[in-house]
Amino acid sequence: MIHDKTLQIAVIGGDLRQAHLANLLARDGFYVSALCLEQDVYLGDDVKQGEDVQNVLSRSDVIVLPLPVTVDKKNINTPFSKQKLAVRDVLTYAKKDVLLLGGMPDPELRTKCEQMGLTMIDYLEREELAVLNAIPTAEGAIAIAMGERASTIYGSTCILTGYGRISKVLSRLLLNMGARVIIAARKPSDLAWIRINGCEGIHISKIKDYADQADILFNTVPAMILDEEILSCLSRDCLVIDLASKPGGVDFDMAKNLRIKTIWALSLPGKVAPISAGAMIKETITNILTERGIIY
Amino acid sequence: MIHDKTLQIAVIGGDLRQAHLANLLARDGFYVSALCLEQDVYLGDDVKQGEDVQNVLSRSDVIVLPLPVTVDKKNINTPFSKQKLAVRDVLTYAKKDVLLLGGMPDPELRTKCEQMGLTMIDYLEREELAVLNAIPTAEGAIAIAMGERASTIYGSTCILTGYGRISKVLSRLLLNMGARVIIAARKPSDLAWIRINGCEGIHISKIKDYADQADILFNTVPAMILDEEILSCLSRDCLVIDLASKPGGVDFDMAKNLRIKTIWALSLPGKVAPISAGAMIKETITNILTERGIIY
Amino acid sequence: MIHDKTLQIAVIGGDLRQAHLANLLARDGFYVSALCLEQDVYLGDDVKQGEDVQNVLSRSDVIVLPLPVTVDKKNINTPFSKQKLAVRDVLTYAKKDVLLLGGMPDPELRTKCEQMGLTMIDYLEREELAVLNAIPTAEGAIAIAMGERASTIYGSTCILTGYGRISKVLSRLLLNMGARVIIAARKPSDLAWIRINGCEGIHISKIKDYADQADILFNTVPAMILDEEILSCLSRDCLVIDLASKPGGVDFDMAKNLRIKTIWALSLPGKVAPISAGAMIKETITNILTERGIIY
Amino acid sequence: MIHDKTLQIAVIGGDLRQAHLANLLARDGFYVSALCLEQDVYLGDDVKQGEDVQNVLSRSDVIVLPLPVTVDKKNINTPFSKQKLAVRDVLTYAKKDVLLLGGMPDPELRTKCEQMGLTMIDYLEREELAVLNAIPTAEGAIAIAMGERASTIYGSTCILTGYGRISKVLSRLLLNMGARVIIAARKPSDLAWIRINGCEGIHISKIKDYADQADILFNTVPAMILDEEILSCLSRDCLVIDLASKPGGVDFDMAKNLRIKTIWALSLPGKVAPISAGAMIKETITNILTERGIIY
């Protein structure tokens, strides 16, 4: 990749992912400044630190905000820093033609950017990042299953709901580990792919008929699928792992009543593999910059 | 699958696929009559044969026409029969509420059906059949590569263009056989999937840079991709297999000039695995009948 | 499997593996009595408990001792029981034609059995059990790697020493998860298999040349292979997991000096997957009984 | 690999494998002369041709004879040449300290070499070559199955006898193509490996019970296993492929009587992938030279 080495990038706040992202961008030869990332993170020598915030913001061509950008809608999310940095300050100090990149900026923030004529892109909406995130999610799900159970994945029967990105990656891992993998989906073409990929495909309306065979049940659908009817069919030893973002897909209260062990595993990439997650964000950002002609 | 065993199905014309389809439908318990399928095909005892054509057509609830329905727009395509059956006769004799199923009915025929109030469905437009057809296509492509080359697939370098259904299935087979697999695609998310699936992803604009490494080049994109510029980069020993339907994606004249061996492999499912192809059509038809509430 | 349902089997001491073994033998229809297995284990209703020890021992056709049989050479190893049972008592009360099965009976005990005319078989010496044990060992090694690192297995570079059972199973899992897998072995035929199986094979004398690329280094050879010379080539972030039984294959002191994180993972099957490990012992015992004509 | 570039190697007779072997050795920088290889083969410019036979033989440090060395015990096997070269002449003209490498030299020839104080090594006895040869054998077997059947490998049920090198490679290919793979073996540890590798393992004494499910039956055991009893259980559509060297493992007469299609596929590597087979011999010869300290 050839690019303008004079491009100035500010990487602000966030966690280990953001720190690793800064290191990788610097390794690519960009002029990278890190802000609000001074505690318990490793930053390479080629990442500039301790500079004046206003100075950095006002000269940067690209500003990479964390994931999520903010949790209180007021300050940038800076869990690895003692400093506070107001969102409004970032917008105010930034150059007019800056490119703002952030993870899940809230609608309010997006509106404010528009009003100020600033370009804000949510890198989490990029399809390739969603695809890549399926890897640490799937590995994390398997780590949970290994840690919670007294049996091997090999020889176990796993039921997965849905056949989206996570289910595609997770089912292949499980299959390759020697599990029997049953996937509940709806579309005939998904059921065809499931079978081609070596798993058993069942229509989602038939989960109940297979539920008692499950050693592990992974939900990937963000809708109430695992309700009382299905939960009550599960074996007492079955482990339920919900990988769906809110509102999740399991009736947790009912599961508790039925004494079925249930784990709601959210945001696995940042938790189990922040280094890899940082590399994935870096790749996505590189794609964005390339598509916009900023690097080439 | 529960269904009305009194459902009458006529299976007409076509080749080994159609014959196997008739056998499978009969094995499921339907009342199946075969027409224009009397030469060099095996039909089980439970498939009715030799009945009066008009009689069969006028009583059938479902009429399965071949793939393609017709080649001359006048008669049904009946390569395994000495009989001729005019398309117009089928439409005339059929019950008013019949369900006509056919492969690639031409626009003219579709219009005629509409005018006559008959329902005609092209089962080849079903996504699950397109998915399933990728299997015999991929196997057939590998059989060609094996037959044409003096080396194993193992250890070879294969370049594939595109990442649609055929490319997905074929690349996995090649990878599992020990080939190095490079896939040229365009979308960042496709490139992410390609890498996750163990292959090397390159942007389609970069094929030229990798072309000289290819032992086999499989095209799956129905657009002129393998033009003079790319073909002239190939090794003299490289085998080019074009799997794209018309107009194909290879400049065949140029390939000939450059003495590069090129094979345009069309319609592989019916050629290399008619039995399996028949089973796939049968599954698709079953899905159609189920969705329409005809069987349940 | 057909067998004499009147066969009486005593299952004594041990841990969760032994308890699960008792359950599985009972599920097969044998008359199973459990001794010294009353705390924190689940035993099914069809496993007899609380019987008189002498009575059980004197009537049993087969006595299954734990793994290991004893840790102090005096008493049977009964970690899930408050009772003590002397090894000598077992030998004294047992029928003359009993079949004693145990895991790693010490030489002294074997000699004593011989003197008393009793048949003692070490099921851990069975090749199929060693093969099967490679599964929980490999899964456990991956669980450790996942837990200790901030990156995914996908995309990591793993070096394995040796190409025995554990390395064969582990390398395939890692490869299927998307790691680059380098295996150091000695025999040309092993190096051929390694390559056929999709990994990179290097002669064990060349580890040093590859060591700096390793994100994870798994040792499976019970000999000092990872000495100062090799350890000092590793990246500071590399994780070393030693899966070799005593004396292990890593210079742990040197690793500590070099600040390289090293984990000596012993006896993983019983720790990470006792249920599965019990099932594997059960299968092995069934093979032994079949070969000896006790069941058929 | 570092070696003495002045090493002189004569490559004599044989087929496309031998020609490719000569090319590869020359590409590695050795001084390579080809004899009796002048028809319908491609030899690179760096392979010396047309030299005086006696001259080449008398100066060569290593002489590579074909596979097999001879078919009539008198002359070297030279199917791609009009010349004749007596075995005795090779032995007579060769340097005293020459290293003779040949494929399957007959006992008589080996004795003669010993008497003359010449070192003759049969490279076909090398385990790594036997392992590598399993690849073209397995691919060739699949090509045959694809060519003979009207169904895909995907979805088929394959039974394999034995779990040696060919069966290990072939079963993995079939499994990865989506076949159900049943392997009949004898040793409990082989049955454990078979299951770990994703196939179904059955004791070889039980083939009869599974035979009627087979779409394809591959024999890899060179002993009469597929006798009348088993053949008569096969479906009429089952294809039998015998991959075992003489005497094979199928009662061919009985198979004919029962109208079961049977193919005895011998020497597949040289037939289906001579280029790859040549590369494998080259690798094996390189190993031999390295182990003997001739190259290093």
PDB file of C-alpha atoms in Angstrom, chain B residues 135-136 139 143 146 149-154 173 176-177 272-276, chain D residues 135-136 139 143 146 149-154 173 176-177 272-276:
ATOM      1  CA  ILE B 135     -21.617 -28.912  -5.834  1.00  0.00           C
ATOM      2  CA  PRO B 136     -21.654 -30.882  -9.092  1.00  0.00           C
ATOM      3  CA  GLU B 139     -16.719 -31.455  -8.606  1.00  0.00           C
ATOM      4  CA  ALA B 143     -12.521 -33.678 -12.572  1.00  0.00           C
ATOM      5  CA  MET B 146      -7.456 -33.720 -12.919  1.00  0.00           C
ATOM      6  CA  ARG B 149      -3.113 -31.982 -16.095  1.00  0.00           C
ATOM      7  CA  ALA B 150      -0.113 -34.199 -15.331  1.00  0.00           C
ATOM      8  CA  SER B 151       0.149 -32.895 -11.773  1.00  0.00           C
ATOM      9  CA  THR B 152      -1.880 -33.288  -8.611  1.00  0.00           C
ATOM     10  CA  ILE B 153      -4.279 -30.671  -7.355  1.00  0.00           C
ATOM     11  CA  TYR B 154      -2.258 -30.988  -4.154  1.00  0.00           C
ATOM     12  CA  LEU B 173     -12.615 -28.330  -2.262  1.00  0.00           C
ATOM     13  CA  ASN B 176      -8.958 -29.217   1.249  1.00  0.00           C
ATOM     14  CA  MET B 177      -7.077 -31.060  -1.483  1.00  0.00           C
ATOM     15  CA  VAL B 272     -21.270 -35.019 -14.600  1.00  0.00           C
ATOM     16  CA  ALA B 273     -23.895 -35.919 -12.018  1.00  0.00           C
ATOM     17  CA  PRO B 274     -27.404 -36.202 -13.471  1.00  0.00           C
ATOM     18  CA  ILE B 275     -28.549 -38.424 -10.610  1.00  0.00           C
ATOM     19  CA  SER B 276     -27.505 -35.871  -7.997  1.00  0.00           C
TER      20      SER B 276
ATOM     21  CA  ILE D 135      -1.575 -38.166  -2.782  1.00  0.00           C
ATOM     22  CA  PRO D 136      -1.696 -38.881  -6.536  1.00  0.00           C
ATOM     23  CA  GLU D 139      -6.631 -38.046  -6.335  1.00  0.00           C
ATOM     24  CA  ALA D 143     -11.016 -38.976 -10.588  1.00  0.00           C
ATOM     25  CA  MET D 146     -16.106 -39.095 -10.644  1.00  0.00           C
ATOM     26  CA  ARG D 149     -20.550 -42.425 -11.667  1.00  0.00           C
ATOM     27  CA  ALA D 150     -23.539 -40.219 -12.449  1.00  0.00           C
ATOM     28  CA  SER D 151     -23.629 -38.806  -8.926  1.00  0.00           C
ATOM     29  CA  THR D 152     -21.480 -36.435  -6.932  1.00  0.00           C
ATOM     30  CA  ILE D 153     -18.973 -37.581  -4.337  1.00  0.00           C
ATOM     31  CA  TYR D 154     -20.860 -35.178  -2.083  1.00  0.00           C
ATOM     32  CA  LEU D 173     -10.398 -36.069   0.650  1.00  0.00           C
ATOM     33  CA  ASN D 176     -13.910 -32.987   2.823  1.00  0.00           C
ATOM     34  CA  MET D 177     -15.934 -33.413  -0.359  1.00  0.00           C
ATOM     35  CA  VAL D 272      -2.367 -39.461 -13.374  1.00  0.00           C
ATOM     36  CA  ALA D 273       0.349 -37.105 -12.163  1.00  0.00           C
ATOM     37  CA  PRO D 274       3.788 -37.927 -13.571  1.00  0.00           C
ATOM     38  CA  ILE D 275       5.010 -34.373 -12.979  1.00  0.00           C
ATOM     39  CA  SER D 276       4.107 -34.514  -9.296  1.00  0.00           C
TER      40      SER D 276
END
